Coordinates of C-alpha atoms and ligand atoms in Angstrom, one line a residue:
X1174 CA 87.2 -37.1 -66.3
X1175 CA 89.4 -35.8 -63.5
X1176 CA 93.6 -36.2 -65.2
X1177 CA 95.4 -35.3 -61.9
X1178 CA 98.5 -36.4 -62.9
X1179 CA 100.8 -36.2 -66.3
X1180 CA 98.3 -34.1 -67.9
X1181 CA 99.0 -34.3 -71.7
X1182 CA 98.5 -31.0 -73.1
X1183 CA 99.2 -31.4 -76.5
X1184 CA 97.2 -35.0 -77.0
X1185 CA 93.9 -33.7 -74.8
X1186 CA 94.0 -30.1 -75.3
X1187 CA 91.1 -28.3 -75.7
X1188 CA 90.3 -25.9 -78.6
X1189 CA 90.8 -22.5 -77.6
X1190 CA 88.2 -19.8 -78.1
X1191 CA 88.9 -16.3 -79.3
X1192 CA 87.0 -13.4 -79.9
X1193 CA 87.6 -9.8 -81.7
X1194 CA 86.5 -7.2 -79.4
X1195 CA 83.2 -5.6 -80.7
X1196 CA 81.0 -2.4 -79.7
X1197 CA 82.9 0.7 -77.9
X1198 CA 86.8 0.1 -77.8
X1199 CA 88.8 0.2 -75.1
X1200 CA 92.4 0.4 -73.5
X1201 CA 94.1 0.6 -71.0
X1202 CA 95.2 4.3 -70.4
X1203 CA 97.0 4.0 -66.6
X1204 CA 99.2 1.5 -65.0
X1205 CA 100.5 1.3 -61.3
X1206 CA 102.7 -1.2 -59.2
X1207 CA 103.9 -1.6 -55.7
X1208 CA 106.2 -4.5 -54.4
X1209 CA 106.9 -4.6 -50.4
X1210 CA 110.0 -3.6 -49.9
X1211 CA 111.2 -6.7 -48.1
X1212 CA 113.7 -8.8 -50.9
X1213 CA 114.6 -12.3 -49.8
X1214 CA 117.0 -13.6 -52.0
X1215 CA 117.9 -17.2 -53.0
X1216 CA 121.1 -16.9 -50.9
X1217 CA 118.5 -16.6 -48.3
X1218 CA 116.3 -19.4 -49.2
X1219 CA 120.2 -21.2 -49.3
X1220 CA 120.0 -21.4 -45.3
X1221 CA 116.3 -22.0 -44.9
X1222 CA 116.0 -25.5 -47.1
X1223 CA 117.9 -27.7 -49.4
X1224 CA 118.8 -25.6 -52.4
X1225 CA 121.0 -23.8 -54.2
X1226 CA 121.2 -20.3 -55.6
X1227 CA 122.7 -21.9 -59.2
X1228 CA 119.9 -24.8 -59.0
X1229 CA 117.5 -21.5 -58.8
X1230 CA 118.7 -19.2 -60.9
X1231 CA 119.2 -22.3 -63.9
X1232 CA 116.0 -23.7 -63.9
X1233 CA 113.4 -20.6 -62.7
X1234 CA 115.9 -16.9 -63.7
X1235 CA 114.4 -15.7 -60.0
X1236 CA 117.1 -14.0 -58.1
X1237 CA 114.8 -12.2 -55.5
X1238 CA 111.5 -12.2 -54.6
X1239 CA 110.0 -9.7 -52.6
X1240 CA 107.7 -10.6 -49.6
X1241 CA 105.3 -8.8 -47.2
X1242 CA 106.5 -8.3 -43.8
X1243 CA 103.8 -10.2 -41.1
X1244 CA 100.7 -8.9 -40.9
X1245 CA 100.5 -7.1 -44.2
X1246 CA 97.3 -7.2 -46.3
X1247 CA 96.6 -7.8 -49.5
X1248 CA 94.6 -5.1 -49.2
X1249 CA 97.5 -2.6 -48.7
X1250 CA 99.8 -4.0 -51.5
X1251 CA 96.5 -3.2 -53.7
X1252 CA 95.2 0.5 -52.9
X1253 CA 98.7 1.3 -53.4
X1254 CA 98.9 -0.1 -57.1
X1255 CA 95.7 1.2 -57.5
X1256 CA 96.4 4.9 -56.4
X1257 CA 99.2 4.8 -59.0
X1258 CA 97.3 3.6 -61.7
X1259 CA 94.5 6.2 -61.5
X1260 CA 97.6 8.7 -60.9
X1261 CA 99.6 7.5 -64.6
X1262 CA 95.4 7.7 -66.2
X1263 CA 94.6 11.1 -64.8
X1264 CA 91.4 10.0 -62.9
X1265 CA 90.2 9.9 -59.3
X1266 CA 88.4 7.5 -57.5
X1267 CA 85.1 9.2 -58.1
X1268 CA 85.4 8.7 -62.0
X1269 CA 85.6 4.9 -61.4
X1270 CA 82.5 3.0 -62.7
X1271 CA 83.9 -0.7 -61.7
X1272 CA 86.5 -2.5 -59.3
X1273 CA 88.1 -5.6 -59.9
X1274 CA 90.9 -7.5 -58.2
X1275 CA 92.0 -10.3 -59.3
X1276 CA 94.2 -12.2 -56.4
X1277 CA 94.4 -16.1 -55.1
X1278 CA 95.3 -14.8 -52.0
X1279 CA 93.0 -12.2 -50.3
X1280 CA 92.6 -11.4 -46.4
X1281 CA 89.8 -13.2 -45.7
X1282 CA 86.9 -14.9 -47.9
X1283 CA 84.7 -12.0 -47.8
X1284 CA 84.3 -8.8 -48.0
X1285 CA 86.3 -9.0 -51.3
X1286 CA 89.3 -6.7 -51.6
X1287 CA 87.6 -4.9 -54.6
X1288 CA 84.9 -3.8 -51.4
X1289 CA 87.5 -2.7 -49.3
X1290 CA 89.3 -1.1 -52.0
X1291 CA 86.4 1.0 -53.0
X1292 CA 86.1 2.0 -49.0
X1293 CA 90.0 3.2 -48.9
X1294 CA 90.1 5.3 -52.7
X1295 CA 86.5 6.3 -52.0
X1296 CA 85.3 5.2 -54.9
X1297 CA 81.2 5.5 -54.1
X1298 CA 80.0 5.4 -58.2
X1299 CA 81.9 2.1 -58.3
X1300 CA 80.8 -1.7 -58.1
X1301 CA 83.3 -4.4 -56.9
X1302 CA 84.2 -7.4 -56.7
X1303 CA 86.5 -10.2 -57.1
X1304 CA 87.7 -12.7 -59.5
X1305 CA 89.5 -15.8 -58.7
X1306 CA 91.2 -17.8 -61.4
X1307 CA 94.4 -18.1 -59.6
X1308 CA 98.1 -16.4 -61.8
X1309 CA 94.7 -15.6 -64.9
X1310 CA 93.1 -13.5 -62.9
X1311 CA 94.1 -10.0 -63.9
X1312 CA 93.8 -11.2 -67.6
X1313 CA 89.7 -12.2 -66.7
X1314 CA 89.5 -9.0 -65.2
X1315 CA 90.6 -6.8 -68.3
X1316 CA 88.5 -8.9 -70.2
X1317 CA 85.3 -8.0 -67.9
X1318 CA 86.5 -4.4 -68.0
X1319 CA 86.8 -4.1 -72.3
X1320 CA 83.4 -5.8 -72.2
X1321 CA 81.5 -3.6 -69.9
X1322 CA 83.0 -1.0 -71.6
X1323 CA 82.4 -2.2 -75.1
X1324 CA 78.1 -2.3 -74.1
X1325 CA 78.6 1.0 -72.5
X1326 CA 77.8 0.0 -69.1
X1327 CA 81.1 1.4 -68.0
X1328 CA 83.5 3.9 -68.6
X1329 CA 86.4 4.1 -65.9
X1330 CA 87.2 0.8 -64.5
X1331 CA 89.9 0.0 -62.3
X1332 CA 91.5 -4.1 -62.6
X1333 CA 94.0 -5.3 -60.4
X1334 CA 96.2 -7.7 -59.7
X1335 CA 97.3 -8.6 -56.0
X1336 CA 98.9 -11.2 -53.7
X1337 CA 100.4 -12.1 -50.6
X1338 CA 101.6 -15.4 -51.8
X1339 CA 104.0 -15.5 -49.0
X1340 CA 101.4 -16.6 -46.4
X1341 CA 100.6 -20.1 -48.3
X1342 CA 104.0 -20.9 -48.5
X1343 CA 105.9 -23.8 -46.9
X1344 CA 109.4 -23.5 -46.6
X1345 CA 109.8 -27.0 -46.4
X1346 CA 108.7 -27.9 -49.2
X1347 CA 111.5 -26.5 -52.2
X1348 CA 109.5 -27.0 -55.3
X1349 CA 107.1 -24.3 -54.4
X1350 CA 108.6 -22.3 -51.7
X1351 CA 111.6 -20.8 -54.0
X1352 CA 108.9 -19.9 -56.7
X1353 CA 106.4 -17.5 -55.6
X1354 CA 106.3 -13.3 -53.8
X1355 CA 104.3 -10.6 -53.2
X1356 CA 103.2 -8.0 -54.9
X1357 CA 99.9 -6.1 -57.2
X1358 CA 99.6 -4.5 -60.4
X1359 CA 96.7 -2.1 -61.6
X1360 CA 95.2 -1.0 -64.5
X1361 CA 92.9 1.5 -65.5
X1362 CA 90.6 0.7 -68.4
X1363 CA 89.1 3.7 -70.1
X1364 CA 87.4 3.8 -73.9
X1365 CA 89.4 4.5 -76.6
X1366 CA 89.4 6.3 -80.3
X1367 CA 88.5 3.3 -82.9
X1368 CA 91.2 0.6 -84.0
X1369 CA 92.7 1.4 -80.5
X1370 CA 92.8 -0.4 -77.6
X1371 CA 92.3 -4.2 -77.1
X1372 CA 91.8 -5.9 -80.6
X1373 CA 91.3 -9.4 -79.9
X1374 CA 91.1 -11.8 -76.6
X1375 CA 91.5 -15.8 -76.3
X1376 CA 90.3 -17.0 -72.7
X1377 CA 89.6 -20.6 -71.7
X1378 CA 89.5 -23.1 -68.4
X1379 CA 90.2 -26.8 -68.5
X1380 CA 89.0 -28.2 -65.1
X1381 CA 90.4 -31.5 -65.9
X1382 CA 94.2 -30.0 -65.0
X1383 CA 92.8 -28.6 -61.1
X1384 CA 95.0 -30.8 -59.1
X1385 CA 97.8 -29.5 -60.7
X1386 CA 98.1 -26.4 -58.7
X1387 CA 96.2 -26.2 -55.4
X1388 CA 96.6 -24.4 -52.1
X1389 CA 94.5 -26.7 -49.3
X1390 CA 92.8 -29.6 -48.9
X1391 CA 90.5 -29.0 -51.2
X1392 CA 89.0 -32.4 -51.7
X1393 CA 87.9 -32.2 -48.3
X1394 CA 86.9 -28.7 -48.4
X1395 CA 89.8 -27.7 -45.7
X1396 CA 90.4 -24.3 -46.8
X1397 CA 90.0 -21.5 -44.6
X1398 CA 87.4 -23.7 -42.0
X1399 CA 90.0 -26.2 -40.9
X1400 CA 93.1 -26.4 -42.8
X1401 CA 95.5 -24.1 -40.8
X1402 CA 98.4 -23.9 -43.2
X1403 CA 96.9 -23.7 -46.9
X1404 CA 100.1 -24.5 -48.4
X1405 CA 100.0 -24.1 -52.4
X1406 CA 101.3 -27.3 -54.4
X1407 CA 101.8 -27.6 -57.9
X1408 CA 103.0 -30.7 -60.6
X1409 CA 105.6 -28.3 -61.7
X1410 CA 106.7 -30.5 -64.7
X1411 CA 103.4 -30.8 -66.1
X1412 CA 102.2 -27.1 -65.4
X1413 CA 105.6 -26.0 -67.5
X1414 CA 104.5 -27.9 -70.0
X1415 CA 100.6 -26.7 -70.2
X1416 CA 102.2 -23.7 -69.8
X1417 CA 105.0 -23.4 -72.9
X1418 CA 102.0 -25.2 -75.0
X1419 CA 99.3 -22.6 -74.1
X1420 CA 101.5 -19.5 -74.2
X1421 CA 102.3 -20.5 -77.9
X1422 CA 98.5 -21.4 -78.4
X1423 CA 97.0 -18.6 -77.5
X1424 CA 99.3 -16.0 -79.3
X1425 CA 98.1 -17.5 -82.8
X1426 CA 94.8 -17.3 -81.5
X1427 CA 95.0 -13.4 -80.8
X1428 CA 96.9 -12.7 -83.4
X1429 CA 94.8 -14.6 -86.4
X1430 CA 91.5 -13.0 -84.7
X1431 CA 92.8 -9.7 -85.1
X1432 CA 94.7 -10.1 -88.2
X1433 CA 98.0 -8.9 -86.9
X1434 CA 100.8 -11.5 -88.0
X1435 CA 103.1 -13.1 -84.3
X1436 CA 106.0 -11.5 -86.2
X1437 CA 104.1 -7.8 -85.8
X1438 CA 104.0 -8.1 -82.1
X1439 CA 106.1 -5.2 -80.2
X1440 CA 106.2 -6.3 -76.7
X1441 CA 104.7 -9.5 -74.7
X1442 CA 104.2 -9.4 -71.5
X1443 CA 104.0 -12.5 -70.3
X1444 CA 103.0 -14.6 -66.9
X1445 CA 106.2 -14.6 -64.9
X1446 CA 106.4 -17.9 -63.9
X1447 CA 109.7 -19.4 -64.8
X1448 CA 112.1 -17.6 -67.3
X1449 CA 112.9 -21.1 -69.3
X1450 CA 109.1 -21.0 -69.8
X1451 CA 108.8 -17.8 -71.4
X1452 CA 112.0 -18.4 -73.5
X1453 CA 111.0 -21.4 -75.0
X1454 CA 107.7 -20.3 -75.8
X1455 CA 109.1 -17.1 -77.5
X1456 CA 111.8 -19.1 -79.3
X1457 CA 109.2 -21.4 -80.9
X1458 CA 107.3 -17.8 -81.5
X1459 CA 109.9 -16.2 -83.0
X1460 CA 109.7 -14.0 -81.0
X1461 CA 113.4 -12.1 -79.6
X1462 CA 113.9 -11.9 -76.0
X1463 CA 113.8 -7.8 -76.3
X1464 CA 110.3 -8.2 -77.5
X1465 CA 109.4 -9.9 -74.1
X1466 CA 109.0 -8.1 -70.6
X1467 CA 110.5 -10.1 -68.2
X1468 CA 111.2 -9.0 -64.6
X1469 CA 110.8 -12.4 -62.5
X1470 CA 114.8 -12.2 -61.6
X1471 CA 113.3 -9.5 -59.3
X1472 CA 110.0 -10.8 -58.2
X1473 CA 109.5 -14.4 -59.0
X1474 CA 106.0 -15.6 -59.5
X1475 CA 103.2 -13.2 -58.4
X1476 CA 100.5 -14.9 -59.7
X1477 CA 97.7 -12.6 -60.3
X1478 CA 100.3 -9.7 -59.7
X1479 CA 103.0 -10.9 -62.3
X1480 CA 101.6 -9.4 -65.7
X1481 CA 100.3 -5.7 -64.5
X1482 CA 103.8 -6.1 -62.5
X1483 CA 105.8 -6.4 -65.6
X1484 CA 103.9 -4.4 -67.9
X1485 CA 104.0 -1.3 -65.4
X1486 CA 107.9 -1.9 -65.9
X1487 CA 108.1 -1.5 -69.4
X1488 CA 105.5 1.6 -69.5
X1489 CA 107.7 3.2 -66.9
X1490 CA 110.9 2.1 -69.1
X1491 CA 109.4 3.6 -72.3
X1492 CA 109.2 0.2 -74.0
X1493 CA 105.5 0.8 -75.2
X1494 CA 104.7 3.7 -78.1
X1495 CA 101.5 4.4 -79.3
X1496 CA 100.6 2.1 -82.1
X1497 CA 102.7 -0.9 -80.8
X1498 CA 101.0 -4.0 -80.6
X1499 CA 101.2 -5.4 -77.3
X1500 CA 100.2 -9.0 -76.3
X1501 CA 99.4 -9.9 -72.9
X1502 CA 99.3 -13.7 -72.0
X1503 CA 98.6 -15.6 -68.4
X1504 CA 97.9 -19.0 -67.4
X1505 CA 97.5 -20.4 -64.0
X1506 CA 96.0 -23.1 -61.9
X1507 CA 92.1 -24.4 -62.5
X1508 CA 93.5 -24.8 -65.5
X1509 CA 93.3 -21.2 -66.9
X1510 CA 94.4 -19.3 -69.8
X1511 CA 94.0 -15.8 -70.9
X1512 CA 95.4 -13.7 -73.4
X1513 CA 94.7 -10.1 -75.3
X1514 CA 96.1 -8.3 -78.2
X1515 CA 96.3 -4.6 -77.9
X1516 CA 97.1 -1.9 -79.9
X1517 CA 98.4 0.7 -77.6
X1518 CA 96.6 3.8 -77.3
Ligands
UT7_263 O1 102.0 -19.8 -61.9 C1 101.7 -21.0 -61.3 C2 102.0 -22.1 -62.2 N1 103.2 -22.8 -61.9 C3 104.2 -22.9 -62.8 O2 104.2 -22.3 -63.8 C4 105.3 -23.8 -62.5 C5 105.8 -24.5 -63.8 N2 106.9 -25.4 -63.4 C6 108.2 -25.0 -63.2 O3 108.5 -23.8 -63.2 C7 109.2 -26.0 -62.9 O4 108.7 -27.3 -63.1 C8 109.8 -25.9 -61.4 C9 110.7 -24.7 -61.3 C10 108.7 -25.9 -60.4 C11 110.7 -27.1 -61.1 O5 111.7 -27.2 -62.1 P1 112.0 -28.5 -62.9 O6 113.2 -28.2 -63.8 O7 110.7 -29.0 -63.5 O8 112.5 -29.5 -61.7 P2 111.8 -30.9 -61.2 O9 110.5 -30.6 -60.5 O10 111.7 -31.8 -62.4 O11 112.9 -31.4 -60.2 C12 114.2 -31.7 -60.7 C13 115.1 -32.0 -59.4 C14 114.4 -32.9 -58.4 O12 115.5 -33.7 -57.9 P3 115.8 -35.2 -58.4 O13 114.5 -35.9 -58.1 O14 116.1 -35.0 -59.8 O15 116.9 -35.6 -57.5 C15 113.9 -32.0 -57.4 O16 113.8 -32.6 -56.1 O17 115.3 -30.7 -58.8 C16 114.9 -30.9 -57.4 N3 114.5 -29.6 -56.9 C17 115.3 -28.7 -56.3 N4 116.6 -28.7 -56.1 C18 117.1 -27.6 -55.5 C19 113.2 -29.1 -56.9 N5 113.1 -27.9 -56.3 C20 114.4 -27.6 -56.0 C21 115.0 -26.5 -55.4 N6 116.4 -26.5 -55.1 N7 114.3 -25.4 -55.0

C-alpha cells in the first residue's frame, strides 16, 4: 500500500534490522571534503523569494549553503574529496580495489561518476559504480565497503558522497529551495586490527514513504527524458518526523547489536538535514550537543554529501581519538535509513 501523505512513523513503522559486522574488520582510515567555494546566504535567498533569514535560521540552523557555479560537475566536487581522502589514508589510486559514490544528483544517468572517477585518479585495479538511495547513500556505500572487506574480496575501497543539489532546485518554491547545497565527502575504507573498526550496522528501506521526497515526475517516468526542470519536493513535516523517529531507532539498534550502551557514544555524526531534527533526536538520546557533529549552519543539506561532510570536520578538528565510539546515522528519501557503530581505529 502506497501512504503518500501523513505517513505515521511511529504507528506503521517497520522493524529495523541490524547486524554485527562479522569476518575481516574494517574502518575507515582516510577522510576528504570539498565544498565549492560559492556561499549564498539566507540574506540572499531574502531577495530571491518570500522568506526570512530569522524564519531560516529558527526552524532549519542553515546560515549558508554553498553552491556550484554553472556548469560544474558532480564529477569535480567528487575527485576532489576523493584525492583528499586517499591523501589523510596514505594510499594512491592504484591501491584501490573498489569505487563507490553515493549521489542523487550525478551528471548524467550513465556512465556512473564512480566510472569517471576511476578514469580521473587512475584507479585501473578498481571496480565502480553507483548507489542511489538519495541523503543514505554514503551510509549504503560504507556498508558495501565493510562487507567486501569483511569476505576478503577487497582491501582499499574508496566511498563517496557527492552532489550538485543546486541544479534541482526551484527557487520558487521556499520549502525546498532554502534547504539543500552542494558539496562531496569521501572515505577510504581499509581492514583493520580486531575489535576495531565498524562494530555494528542497522540499514532498512520503507517504499511505502517514496512520495515523500521526490525530484521529477516520477509517476510518469519524466525524469531525465522529458521533464526539463527535475525539481526535488518533499512533505517536510512528515519527513522531520520519520526522521527524529528513525534517528532515535536506529541508535538503539547499533548500539544493543554491538553491546555498547547510547550513553558510551563519543561523537554522532548525523544527516544534516535540519538542526531542530538532530537536537531533538539527541535530546531524547541523551545525548549533549558536543557529542554531535553538526556543520549545516555552513552547508545546509547535502544529501549524500552531508555525513562524510561533517565527519571530515570533526577528524580535521581533532574531535575523534582512537578508541572513541563513533555513530554515523542517515536517512533520506525512498524511505531510507542507515546507520553504523564504529570504534575508531
Ligand atoms: O534530507 C532530505 C529529507 N528532508 C528533510 O529532512 C526535511 C525535513 N523537514 C524539515 O526540515 C522541515 O519540515 C522544513 C524545514 C522543510 C519546514 O519546516 P516546518 O517547521 O516543518 O515548516 P512547515 O512546512 O510546517 O511550514 C510552516 C510555515 C508555512 O506557512 P503557514 O502555512 O503556516 O502560513 C510555510 O508556508 O512556514 C512557511 N514556510 C516558510 N516561510 C518562510 C515554509 N518555508 C518557508 C521559508 N521561509 N523558506
Amino acid at each position: 500500500m502506497a501512504i503518500t501523505t501523513a505517513y505515521r512513523t511511529r504507528s506503521d513503522a517497520l522493524p529495523l534490522r541490524s547486524f554485527k559486522t562479522k569476518g575481516r574488520p574494517s574502518a575507515i582510515a582516510g577522510v576528504g571534503a570539498y565544498a565549492p567555494e560559492k556561499v549564498i546566504t539566507n540574506f540572499d535567498l531574502e531577495k530571491l523569494m518570500d522568506t526570512s533569514d530569522k524564519w531560516i535560521t529558527e526552524r532549519t540552523g542553515i546560515h549558508r549553503r554553498h553552491i556550484a557555479e554553472p556548469g560544474t560537475t558532480t564529477l569535480e566536487l567528487a575527485t576532489k574529496a576523493a584525492r583528499s581522502a586517499l591523501d589523510a589514508a596514505g594510499i594512491t589510486a592504484h591501491d584501490l580495489d573498489m569505487i563507490l559514490v553515493g549521489t542523487s544528483s550525478p551528471d548524467g544517468p550513465f556512465p556512473s561518476i564512480a566510472a569517471r572517477i576511476q578514469n580521473e585518479l587512475d584507479a585501473p585495479g578498481a571496480v565502480a559504480w553507483d548507489t542511489l538511495a538519495a541523503c543514505t547513500s554514503f551510509m549504503y556505500g560504507l556498508s558495501i565497503a565493510d562487507s567486501f572487506i569483511a569476505t576478503e574480496r577487497a582491501d582499499n575501497v574508496l566511498v563517496i558522497g557527492a552532489e550538485v543539489l543546486s541544479r534541482m532546485l526551484d527557487y520558487s518554491n521556499r520549502g525546498t529551495a532554502v534547504i539543500f547545497g552542494d558539496g562531496a565527502g569521501a572515505a577510504v575504507v581499509r581492514p583493520a586490527p580486531k575489535g576495531a573498526g565498524f562494530l555494528s550496522w542497522c540499514l532498512g528501506s520503507d517504499g511505502r514513504g517514496y512520495a515523500q521526497v521526490t525530484c521529477g515526475n516520477i509517476e510518469k517516468g519524466a525524469y531525465a527524458a522529458q521533464d526539463p526542470h527535475p525539481y526535488i519536493e518533499m512533505v517536510g513535516p512528515d519527513v522531520f518526523k520519520f526522521a527524529v523517529d528513525i534517528f532515535i531507532r536506529q541508535a538503539n539498534e547499533v548500539c544493543n547489536t554491538a553491546g555498547v550502551a547510547l550513553g558510551d557514544i563519543d561523537l554522532w555524526v548525523p544527516h544534516q538535514a535540519n538542526f531542530r531534527i538532530i537536537d531533538a533526536a539527541a535530546r531524547r538520546m541523551g545525548l549533549p550537543l558536543d557529542r554531535v557533529a553538526i556543520n549545516i549552519d555552513e552547508y545546509g543539506n547535502t544529501s549524500s554529501a552531508s555525513i562524510p561532510l561533517a565527519l571530515e570536520e570533526a577528524v580535521r578538528k581533532g574531535r575523534v581519538k582512537s578508541g572513541d565510539h563513533v555513530l554515523l546515522a542517515g536517512f533520506g528519501s525512498g524511505l531510507t535509513w542507515g546507520a553504523c557503530l564504529m570504534k575508531w581505529a
